[in-house]
Coordinates of C-alpha atoms and ligand atoms in Angstrom, one line a residue:
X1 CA -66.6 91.3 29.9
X2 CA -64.0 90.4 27.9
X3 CA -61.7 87.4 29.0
X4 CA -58.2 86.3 28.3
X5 CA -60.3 82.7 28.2
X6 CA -61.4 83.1 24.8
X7 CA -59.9 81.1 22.1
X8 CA -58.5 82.4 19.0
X9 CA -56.6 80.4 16.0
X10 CA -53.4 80.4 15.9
X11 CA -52.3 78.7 12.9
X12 CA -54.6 77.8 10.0
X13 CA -53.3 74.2 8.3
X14 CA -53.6 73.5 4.7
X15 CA -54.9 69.9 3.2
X16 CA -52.6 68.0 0.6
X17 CA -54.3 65.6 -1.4
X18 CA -52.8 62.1 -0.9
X19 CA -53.6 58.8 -2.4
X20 CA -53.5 56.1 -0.3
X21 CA -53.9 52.1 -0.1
X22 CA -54.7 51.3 -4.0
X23 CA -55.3 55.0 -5.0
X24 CA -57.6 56.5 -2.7
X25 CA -57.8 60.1 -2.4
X26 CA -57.7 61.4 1.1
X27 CA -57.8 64.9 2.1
X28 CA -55.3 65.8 4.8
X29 CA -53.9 68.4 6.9
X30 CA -50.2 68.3 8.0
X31 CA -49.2 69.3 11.3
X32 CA -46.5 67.8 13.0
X33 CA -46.3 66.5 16.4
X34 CA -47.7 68.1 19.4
X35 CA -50.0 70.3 17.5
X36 CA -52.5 67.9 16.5
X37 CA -51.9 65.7 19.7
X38 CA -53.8 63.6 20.8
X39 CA -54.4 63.1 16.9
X40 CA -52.0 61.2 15.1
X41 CA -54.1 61.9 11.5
X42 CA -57.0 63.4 9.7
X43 CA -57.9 62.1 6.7
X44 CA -61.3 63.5 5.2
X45 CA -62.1 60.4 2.3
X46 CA -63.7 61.4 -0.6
X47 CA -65.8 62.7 -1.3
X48 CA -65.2 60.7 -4.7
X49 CA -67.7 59.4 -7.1
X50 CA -66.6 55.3 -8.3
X51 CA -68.1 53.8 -10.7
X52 CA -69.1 49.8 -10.4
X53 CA -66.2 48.0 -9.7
X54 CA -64.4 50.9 -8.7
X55 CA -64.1 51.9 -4.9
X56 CA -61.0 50.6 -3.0
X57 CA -60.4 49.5 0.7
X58 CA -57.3 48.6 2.5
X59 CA -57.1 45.0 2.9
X60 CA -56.1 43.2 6.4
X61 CA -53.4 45.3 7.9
X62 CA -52.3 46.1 11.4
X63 CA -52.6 48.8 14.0
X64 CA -50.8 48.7 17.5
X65 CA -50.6 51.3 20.1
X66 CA -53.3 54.3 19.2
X67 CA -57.6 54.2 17.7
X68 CA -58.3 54.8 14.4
X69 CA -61.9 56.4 14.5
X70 CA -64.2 56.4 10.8
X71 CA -66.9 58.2 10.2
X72 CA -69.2 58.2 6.8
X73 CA -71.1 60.5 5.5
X74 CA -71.8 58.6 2.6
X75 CA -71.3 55.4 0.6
X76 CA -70.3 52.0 2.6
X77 CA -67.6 50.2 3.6
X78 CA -67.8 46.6 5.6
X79 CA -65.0 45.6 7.9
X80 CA -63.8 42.8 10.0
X81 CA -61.3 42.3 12.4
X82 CA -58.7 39.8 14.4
X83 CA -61.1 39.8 17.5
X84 CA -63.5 38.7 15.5
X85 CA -66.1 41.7 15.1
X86 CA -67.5 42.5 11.5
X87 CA -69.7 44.9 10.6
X88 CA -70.9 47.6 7.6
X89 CA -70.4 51.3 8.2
X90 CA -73.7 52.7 6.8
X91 CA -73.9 57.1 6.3
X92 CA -73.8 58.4 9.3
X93 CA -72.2 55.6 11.5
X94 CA -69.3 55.9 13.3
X95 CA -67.0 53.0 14.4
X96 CA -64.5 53.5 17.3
X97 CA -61.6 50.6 17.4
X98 CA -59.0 51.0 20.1
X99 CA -56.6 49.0 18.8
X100 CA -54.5 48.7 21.8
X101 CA -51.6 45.9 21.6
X102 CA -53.0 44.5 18.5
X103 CA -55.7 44.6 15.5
X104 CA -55.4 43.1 12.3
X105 CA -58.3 44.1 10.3
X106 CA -59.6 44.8 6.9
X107 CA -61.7 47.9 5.8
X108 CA -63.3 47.8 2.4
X109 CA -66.4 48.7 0.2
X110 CA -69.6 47.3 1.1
X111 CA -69.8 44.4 -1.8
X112 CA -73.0 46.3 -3.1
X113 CA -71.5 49.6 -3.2
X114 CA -68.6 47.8 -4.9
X115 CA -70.7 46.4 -7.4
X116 CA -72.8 49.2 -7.7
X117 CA -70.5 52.3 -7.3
X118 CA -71.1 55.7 -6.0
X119 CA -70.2 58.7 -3.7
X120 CA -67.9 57.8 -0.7
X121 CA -67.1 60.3 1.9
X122 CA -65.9 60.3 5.7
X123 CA -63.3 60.9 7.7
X124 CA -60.5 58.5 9.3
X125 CA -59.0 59.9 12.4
X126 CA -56.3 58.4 14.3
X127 CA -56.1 59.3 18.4
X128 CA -53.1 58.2 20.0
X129 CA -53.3 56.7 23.2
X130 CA -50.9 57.6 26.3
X131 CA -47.6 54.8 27.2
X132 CA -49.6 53.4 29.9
X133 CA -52.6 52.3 27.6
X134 CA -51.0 51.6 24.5
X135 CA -51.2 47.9 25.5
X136 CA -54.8 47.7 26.3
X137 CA -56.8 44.9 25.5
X138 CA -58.6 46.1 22.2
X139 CA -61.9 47.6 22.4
X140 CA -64.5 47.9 19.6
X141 CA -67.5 50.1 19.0
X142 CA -69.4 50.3 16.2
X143 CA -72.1 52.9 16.3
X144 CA -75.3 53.0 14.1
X145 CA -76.0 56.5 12.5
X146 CA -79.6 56.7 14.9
X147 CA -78.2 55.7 17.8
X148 CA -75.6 58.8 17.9
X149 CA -76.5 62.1 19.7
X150 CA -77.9 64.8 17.2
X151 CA -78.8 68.3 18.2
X152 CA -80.5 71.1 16.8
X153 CA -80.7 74.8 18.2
X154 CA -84.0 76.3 18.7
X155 CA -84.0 78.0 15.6
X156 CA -82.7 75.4 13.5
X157 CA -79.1 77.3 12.5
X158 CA -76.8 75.0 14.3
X159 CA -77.3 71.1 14.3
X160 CA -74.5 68.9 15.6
X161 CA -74.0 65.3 15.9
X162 CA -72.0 64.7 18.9
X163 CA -69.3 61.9 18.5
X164 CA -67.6 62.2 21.5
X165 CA -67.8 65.0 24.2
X166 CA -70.3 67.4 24.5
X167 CA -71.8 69.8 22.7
X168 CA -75.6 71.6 22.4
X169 CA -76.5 70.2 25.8
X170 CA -76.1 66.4 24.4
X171 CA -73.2 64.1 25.5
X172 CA -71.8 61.5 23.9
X173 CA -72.4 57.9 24.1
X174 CA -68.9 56.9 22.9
X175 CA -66.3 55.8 25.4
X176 CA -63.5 57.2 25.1
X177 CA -59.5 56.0 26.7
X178 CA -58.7 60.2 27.0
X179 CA -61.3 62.7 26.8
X180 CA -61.8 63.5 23.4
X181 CA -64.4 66.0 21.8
X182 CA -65.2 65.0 18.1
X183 CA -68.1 66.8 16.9
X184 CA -69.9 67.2 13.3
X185 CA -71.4 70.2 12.8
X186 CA -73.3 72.7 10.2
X187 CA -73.9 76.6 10.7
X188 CA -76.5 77.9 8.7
X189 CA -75.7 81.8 7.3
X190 CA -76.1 84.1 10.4
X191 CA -75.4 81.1 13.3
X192 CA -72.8 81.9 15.8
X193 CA -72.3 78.8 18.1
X194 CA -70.1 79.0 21.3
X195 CA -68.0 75.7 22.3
X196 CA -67.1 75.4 26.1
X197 CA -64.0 73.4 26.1
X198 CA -61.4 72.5 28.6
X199 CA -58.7 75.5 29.0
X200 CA -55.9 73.0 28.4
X201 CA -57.1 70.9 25.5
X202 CA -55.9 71.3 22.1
X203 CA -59.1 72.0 20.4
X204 CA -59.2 72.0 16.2
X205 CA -61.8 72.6 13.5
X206 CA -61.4 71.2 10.2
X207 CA -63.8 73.0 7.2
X208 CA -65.1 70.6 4.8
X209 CA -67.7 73.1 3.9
X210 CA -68.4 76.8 3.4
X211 CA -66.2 78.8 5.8
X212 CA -66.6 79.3 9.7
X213 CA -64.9 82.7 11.4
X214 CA -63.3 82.3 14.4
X215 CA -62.3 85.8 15.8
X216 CA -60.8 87.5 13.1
X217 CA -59.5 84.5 11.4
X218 CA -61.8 82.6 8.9
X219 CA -61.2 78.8 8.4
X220 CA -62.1 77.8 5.0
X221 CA -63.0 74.3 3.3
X222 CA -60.4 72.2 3.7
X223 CA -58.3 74.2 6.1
X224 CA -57.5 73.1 9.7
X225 CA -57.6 75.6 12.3
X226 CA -55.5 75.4 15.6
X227 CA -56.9 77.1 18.7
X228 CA -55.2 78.9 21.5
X229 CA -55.9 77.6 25.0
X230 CA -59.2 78.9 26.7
X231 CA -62.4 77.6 28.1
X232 CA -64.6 78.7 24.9
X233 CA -64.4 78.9 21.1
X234 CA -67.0 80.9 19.3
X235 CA -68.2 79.9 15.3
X236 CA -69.7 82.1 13.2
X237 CA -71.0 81.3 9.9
X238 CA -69.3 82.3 7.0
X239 CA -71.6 83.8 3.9
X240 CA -72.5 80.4 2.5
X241 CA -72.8 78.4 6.0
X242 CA -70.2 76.3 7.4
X243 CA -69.7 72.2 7.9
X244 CA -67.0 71.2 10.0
X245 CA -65.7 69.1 12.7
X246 CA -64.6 70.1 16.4
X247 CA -62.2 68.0 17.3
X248 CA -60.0 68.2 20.9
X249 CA -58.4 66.6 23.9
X250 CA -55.7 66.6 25.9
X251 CA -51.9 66.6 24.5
X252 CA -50.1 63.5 25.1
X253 CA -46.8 65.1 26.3
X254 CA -44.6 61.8 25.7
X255 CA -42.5 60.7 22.9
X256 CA -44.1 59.4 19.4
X257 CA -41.9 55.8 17.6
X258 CA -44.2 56.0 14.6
X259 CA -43.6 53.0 12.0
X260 CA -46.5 52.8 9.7
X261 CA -49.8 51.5 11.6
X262 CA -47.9 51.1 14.9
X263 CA -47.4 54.3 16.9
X264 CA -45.3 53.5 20.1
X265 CA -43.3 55.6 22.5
X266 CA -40.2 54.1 21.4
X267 CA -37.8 52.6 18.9
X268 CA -37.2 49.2 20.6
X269 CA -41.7 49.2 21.2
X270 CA -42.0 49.7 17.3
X271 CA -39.1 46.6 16.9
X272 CA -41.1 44.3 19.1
X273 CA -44.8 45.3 17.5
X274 CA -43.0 44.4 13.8
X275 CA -41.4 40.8 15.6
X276 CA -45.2 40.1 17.4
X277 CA -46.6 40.9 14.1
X278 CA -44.3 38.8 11.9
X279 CA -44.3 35.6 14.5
X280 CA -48.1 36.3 14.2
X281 CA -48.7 37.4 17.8
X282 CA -49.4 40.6 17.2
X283 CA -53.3 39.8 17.5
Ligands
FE2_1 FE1 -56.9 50.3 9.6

């Protein structure tokens, strides 16, 4: 039967290249506002190749009101934060900080990678958080590659590492504020995987590899494709395979005050985050 449920793209997003902090290049779609909501930002790092003495970080720097969410795929960066927490982000690892009403932290090349140099490639994504949790006490989570769901169909064309939400039977062992559905996947040639998803949620898949067919539209590397409501998507393989992410959740239907790494519901909220970070109260 066929059903009105049934997602299609509706608008396929092209990545800039950016630099950002000292120079580092960042892939990134750009879709405004309530299109990418709950998402704030996708930035896909890398994948760049730095010699020794190289690779750059952001140095300490603070986030108020939404999560910024990294995930490697390779290389190794080594962080540490206001709260107190520190920790290296190994391939594969994913570290969820909820930065709530206040984070300073820092986010830089492991010192032997540094020294060393080599391929660096993940993704940053920021998720906004709704007015009533933007103040939340921060949380941290910082998840080891192993300890992350991975699935595998039967016949070894799809695998998926799940993130957050659901996918392949496995569920997610991130907590998330909002419900959000952030998974990593790779369609060998001749896979066709079918996503349940929440009818309401704005659900996206970002190429960084091959090409994945969604209904008549094809998603290439580097594109962003934006679903129509429905309770499944279906991904086909392109010729060469696919590698992408699934990324969804509900929209935040409330007004954005974005000023830098604070993202606030208002003018006079983005005021007093600058003030508590200038007296130093920020975090
Ligand atoms: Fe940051």
């Amino acid at each position: 039967m066929m059903s009105t449920n049934v997602r299609h793209i509706k608008s396929i997003v092209p990545t800039h290249v950016v630099l950002e902090g000292g120079g580092f290049k960042v892939r990134r779609p750009v879709a405004m506002g309530r299109l990418m909501s709950p998402f704030l930002l996708l930035d896909e790092m890398g994948p760049v190749n730095y010699g020794p003495r190289e690779a750059i970080g952001a140095p300490d720097h603070p986030h108020r009101g939404f999560e910024t969410v990294t995930y490697m795929l390779s290389g190794c960066m080594q962080h540490a934060d206001s709260a107190g927490n520190k920790g290296d982000l190994n391939p594969g690892d994913v570290q969820w900080m909820t930065a709530g009403r206040g984070v300073i932290h820092s986010e830089l090349p492991h010192p032997d990678f540094y020294e060393s140099g080599g391929l660096m490639h993940g993704f940053q994504i920021w998720v906004n958080l709704p007015a009533k949790d933007k103040m939340m006490a921060p949380r941290y989570q910082d998840i080891m590659s192993e300890a992350l769901p991975i699935v595998e169909s039967e016949d070894k064309l799809i695998w998926a590492k799940v993130i957050a939400g659901k996918a392949l039977g496995a569920e997610a062992i991130i907590d998330t504020v909002i419900p959000i559905t952030y998974i990593h996947m790779r369609l060998k040639p001749g896979a066709i995987y079918t996503h349940e998803c929440e009818q309401d949620h704005n659900i996206m898949v970002y190429a960084f590899g091959g090409s994945v067919n969604i209904g008549q539209k094809s998603v290439q590397d580097g594109e962003l494709g934006l679903s129509s409501p429905g309770e499944s998507l279906t991904l086909e393989a392109g010729a060469n395979g696919a590698e992408y992410l699934i990324l969804g959740g509900p929209e935040i239907n409330e007004p954005i005050a974005r000023y830098g790494p604070f993202v606030m519901n208002t003018r006079e909220e983005i005021m007093q985050a600058i003030g508590d970070y200038n007296n130093g109260t920020l975090a």
